[in-house]
Amino acid sequence: MLFSDYEDDGPMWTGQGPREFRRPVTFSEVFAAPPSVQVSIAMWDMDNARNQRADISAEEITPEGFEIVFRTWGDTRVARIRAAWTAIGPVPDSEDEWKLY
């Protein structure tokens, strides 16, 4: 679950205008270089009486992790969002540890 603002009247549920939520993600294993990361909404719970506006993305991508960024704006009311992500990139090889000088 990325967030659940309905239960405690958080800003995604009660706010107006531009709003943003960031969640850091740490990879279970470090990549050799920053990977390509795809983020998607796996579940959404929004007020059906308002326009449904949402943007989700990956930012600050490093070999160690990234941030999931969810944005909404206007009068959209978001109760809950669950996000899913996939990271694809080069992984360290044990042979990389051997360097000749």
Coordinates of N, CA and C in Angstrom, one line a residue:
M1 N 0.9 -1.2 0.0 CA 0.0 0.0 0.0 C 0.9 1.2 0.0
L2 N 0.7 2.1 -1.0 CA 1.5 3.3 -1.0 C 1.1 4.3 0.1
F3 N -0.3 4.5 0.2 CA -0.8 5.3 1.3 C -2.3 5.0 1.4
S4 N -2.9 5.3 2.5 CA -4.3 5.2 2.8 C -4.7 6.4 3.6
D5 N -5.2 7.5 2.8 CA -5.5 8.8 3.4 C -6.9 8.9 3.9
Y6 N -7.8 7.9 3.5 CA -9.2 8.0 3.9 C -9.4 7.8 5.4
E7 N -8.6 6.8 5.9 CA -8.8 6.5 7.3 C -8.5 7.6 8.3
D8 N -7.5 8.4 7.9 CA -7.1 9.5 8.9 C -7.2 10.9 8.3
D9 N -8.1 11.1 7.3 CA -8.3 12.4 6.7 C -7.0 13.0 6.2
G10 N -6.2 12.2 5.5 CA -4.9 12.7 5.0 C -5.1 13.7 3.8
P11 N -4.0 14.3 3.4 CA -4.1 15.3 2.3 C -4.6 14.8 1.0
M12 N -4.4 13.6 0.6 CA -4.8 13.1 -0.7 C -6.4 12.9 -0.7
W13 N -7.0 12.8 0.5 CA -8.4 12.6 0.6 C -9.1 14.0 0.9
T14 N -8.5 14.8 1.7 CA -9.2 16.1 2.1 C -8.6 17.3 1.4
G15 N -7.4 17.2 0.8 CA -6.8 18.3 0.2 C -7.4 18.8 -1.1
Q16 N -6.9 19.9 -1.6 CA -7.2 20.5 -2.9 C -6.0 20.9 -3.6
G17 N -6.0 21.0 -4.9 CA -4.9 21.5 -5.6 C -3.8 20.4 -5.8
P18 N -2.6 20.9 -6.2 CA -1.5 19.9 -6.4 C -1.0 19.3 -5.0
R19 N -1.0 17.9 -5.1 CA -0.5 17.2 -3.9 C 0.5 16.1 -4.4
E20 N 1.4 15.7 -3.6 CA 2.4 14.8 -3.9 C 2.7 13.9 -2.7
F21 N 2.9 12.6 -3.0 CA 3.4 11.6 -2.0 C 4.6 10.9 -2.5
R22 N 5.6 10.7 -1.7 CA 6.8 10.0 -2.1 C 7.1 8.9 -1.1
R23 N 7.5 7.7 -1.7 CA 7.8 6.6 -0.9 C 9.2 6.0 -1.4
P24 N 10.2 6.0 -0.5 CA 11.5 5.4 -0.9 C 11.4 3.9 -1.0
V25 N 12.1 3.3 -2.0 CA 12.2 1.9 -2.2 C 13.6 1.5 -2.2
T26 N 14.0 0.5 -1.5 CA 15.4 0.0 -1.5 C 15.4 -1.4 -2.1
F27 N 16.2 -1.6 -3.1 CA 16.3 -2.9 -3.8 C 16.9 -3.9 -2.8
S28 N 16.4 -5.2 -2.9 CA 17.0 -6.2 -2.1 C 18.4 -6.6 -2.4
E29 N 18.8 -6.3 -3.7 CA 20.2 -6.5 -4.1 C 20.6 -5.2 -4.9
V30 N 21.8 -4.8 -4.8 CA 22.3 -3.6 -5.5 C 22.5 -3.9 -7.0
F31 N 22.1 -3.0 -7.9 CA 22.4 -3.2 -9.3 C 23.8 -2.6 -9.6
A32 N 24.4 -3.0 -10.7 CA 25.7 -2.5 -11.1 C 25.6 -1.1 -11.6
A33 N 24.5 -0.7 -12.1 CA 24.2 0.7 -12.6 C 22.7 1.0 -12.3
P34 N 22.3 2.2 -12.4 CA 20.9 2.5 -12.2 C 20.0 1.7 -13.2
P35 N 19.1 1.0 -12.7 CA 18.2 0.2 -13.6 C 17.1 1.0 -14.2
S36 N 16.4 0.4 -15.2 CA 15.2 1.0 -15.7 C 14.1 0.5 -14.7
V37 N 13.2 1.5 -14.3 CA 12.2 1.2 -13.3 C 10.8 1.5 -13.9
Q38 N 9.9 0.6 -13.9 CA 8.5 0.9 -14.3 C 7.6 0.8 -13.1
V39 N 6.8 1.8 -12.9 CA 5.9 1.9 -11.7 C 4.4 1.9 -12.3
S40 N 3.5 1.2 -11.6 CA 2.1 1.2 -12.1 C 1.2 1.3 -10.8
I41 N 0.0 1.6 -11.1 CA -1.0 1.6 -10.0 C -1.6 0.2 -10.0
A42 N -1.5 -0.5 -8.9 CA -2.0 -1.8 -8.8 C -3.5 -1.8 -8.2
M43 N -3.8 -0.8 -7.5 CA -5.2 -0.6 -7.0 C -5.4 0.8 -6.7
W44 N -6.6 1.3 -7.0 CA -6.9 2.7 -6.6 C -8.3 2.8 -6.0
D45 N -8.5 3.6 -5.1 CA -9.8 3.9 -4.4 C -9.9 5.4 -4.4
M46 N -10.8 5.9 -5.3 CA -11.0 7.3 -5.5 C -12.5 7.7 -5.3
D47 N -12.7 8.9 -4.9 CA -14.1 9.4 -4.8 C -14.7 9.5 -6.3
N48 N -15.9 8.9 -6.5 CA -16.4 8.8 -7.8 C -17.2 10.1 -8.1
A49 N -17.3 11.0 -7.2 CA -18.1 12.3 -7.5 C -17.1 13.4 -8.0
R50 N -15.9 13.1 -8.1 CA -14.9 14.1 -8.6 C -14.1 13.5 -9.8
N51 N -13.4 14.4 -10.5 CA -12.5 13.9 -11.6 C -11.4 13.1 -10.9
Q52 N -11.0 12.0 -11.7 CA -10.0 11.1 -11.2 C -8.7 11.5 -11.9
R53 N -7.8 12.2 -11.2 CA -6.5 12.6 -11.8 C -5.4 12.0 -11.1
A54 N -4.5 11.4 -11.8 CA -3.4 10.7 -11.1 C -2.1 10.6 -12.0
D55 N -1.0 10.7 -11.4 CA 0.3 10.5 -12.1 C 1.2 9.7 -11.1
I56 N 1.8 8.7 -11.6 CA 2.7 7.9 -10.8 C 4.0 7.7 -11.6
S57 N 5.1 7.8 -10.9 CA 6.4 7.6 -11.6 C 7.5 7.2 -10.6
A58 N 8.7 6.9 -11.2 CA 9.9 6.5 -10.5 C 10.8 7.7 -10.7
E59 N 11.4 8.2 -9.6 CA 12.4 9.3 -9.6 C 13.5 9.0 -8.7
E60 N 14.6 9.7 -8.9 CA 15.8 9.5 -8.0 C 16.3 8.1 -8.1
I61 N 16.4 7.5 -9.3 CA 16.8 6.1 -9.4 C 18.3 6.0 -9.3
T62 N 18.7 5.1 -8.4 CA 20.1 4.8 -8.2 C 20.3 3.2 -8.2
P63 N 21.5 2.7 -8.2 CA 21.7 1.3 -8.1 C 21.1 0.7 -6.8
E64 N 20.9 1.5 -5.8 CA 20.4 1.0 -4.5 C 18.9 1.1 -4.4
G65 N 18.3 2.0 -5.1 CA 16.8 2.1 -5.0 C 16.3 3.3 -5.7
F66 N 15.1 3.8 -5.4 CA 14.4 4.8 -6.1 C 13.3 5.4 -5.2
E67 N 12.6 6.4 -5.7 CA 11.4 6.9 -5.0 C 10.2 6.7 -5.9
I68 N 9.1 6.1 -5.4 CA 7.8 6.1 -6.1 C 7.2 7.5 -5.8
V69 N 6.7 8.2 -6.8 CA 6.1 9.5 -6.7 C 4.7 9.4 -7.2
F70 N 3.7 9.7 -6.4 CA 2.3 9.8 -6.8 C 1.9 11.3 -6.7
R71 N 1.2 11.7 -7.7 CA 0.7 13.1 -7.7 C -0.7 13.1 -8.2
T72 N -1.5 14.1 -7.6 CA -2.8 14.4 -8.0 C -3.0 15.9 -7.9
W73 N -4.1 16.4 -8.4 CA -4.4 17.9 -8.4 C -5.9 18.1 -8.5
G74 N -6.2 19.4 -8.5 CA -7.6 19.8 -8.6 C -8.4 19.4 -7.4
D75 N -9.6 18.9 -7.6 CA -10.5 18.5 -6.4 C -10.5 17.0 -6.3
T76 N -9.6 16.3 -7.0 CA -9.5 14.8 -6.9 C -9.3 14.4 -5.4
R77 N -10.1 13.3 -5.0 CA -10.0 12.8 -3.7 C -9.6 11.3 -3.8
V78 N -8.4 11.1 -3.3 CA -7.8 9.7 -3.3 C -7.8 9.1 -2.0
A79 N -8.5 8.0 -1.8 CA -8.6 7.3 -0.5 C -7.3 6.4 -0.3
R80 N -7.0 5.6 -1.3 CA -5.9 4.6 -1.2 C -5.3 4.4 -2.6
I81 N -4.0 4.1 -2.5 CA -3.3 3.7 -3.8 C -2.3 2.6 -3.4
R82 N -2.4 1.5 -4.2 CA -1.3 0.5 -4.1 C -0.5 0.5 -5.4
A83 N 0.8 0.5 -5.3 CA 1.7 0.6 -6.4 C 2.4 -0.7 -6.6
A84 N 2.8 -1.0 -7.9 CA 3.6 -2.1 -8.2 C 4.8 -1.6 -9.0
W85 N 5.9 -2.2 -8.9 CA 7.1 -1.8 -9.7 C 7.9 -3.0 -10.1
T86 N 8.7 -2.7 -11.2 CA 9.7 -3.7 -11.7 C 10.9 -2.9 -12.1
A87 N 12.1 -3.5 -11.7 CA 13.4 -2.9 -12.0 C 14.2 -3.9 -12.8
I88 N 14.7 -3.4 -14.0 CA 15.5 -4.3 -14.8 C 16.8 -3.6 -15.1
G89 N 18.0 -4.2 -14.8 CA 19.2 -3.6 -15.1 C 20.4 -4.6 -14.9
P90 N 21.6 -4.1 -15.1 CA 22.8 -5.0 -14.9 C 23.0 -5.2 -13.4
V91 N 23.4 -6.5 -13.2 CA 23.7 -6.8 -11.8 C 25.2 -7.1 -11.7
P92 N 25.8 -6.9 -10.6 CA 27.3 -7.2 -10.4 C 27.6 -8.7 -10.7
D93 N 28.7 -8.9 -11.3 CA 29.2 -10.3 -11.5 C 30.4 -10.5 -10.6
S94 N 30.5 -11.7 -10.1 CA 31.6 -12.0 -9.2 C 33.0 -11.8 -9.9
E95 N 33.0 -12.0 -11.3 CA 34.2 -11.7 -12.0 C 34.6 -10.2 -12.0
D96 N 33.7 -9.4 -11.8 CA 34.0 -7.9 -11.7 C 34.9 -7.6 -10.5
E97 N 35.0 -8.5 -9.6 CA 35.8 -8.2 -8.4 C 37.3 -8.3 -8.7
W98 N 37.6 -9.0 -9.8 CA 39.0 -9.2 -10.1 C 39.4 -8.1 -11.1
K99 N 40.3 -7.2 -10.6 CA 40.8 -6.1 -11.4 C 42.3 -6.2 -11.5
L100 N 42.9 -6.2 -12.7 CA 44.3 -6.2 -12.8 C 44.8 -4.8 -13.0
Y101 N 45.9 -4.4 -12.4 CA 46.4 -3.1 -12.5 C 47.8 -3.1 -13.1

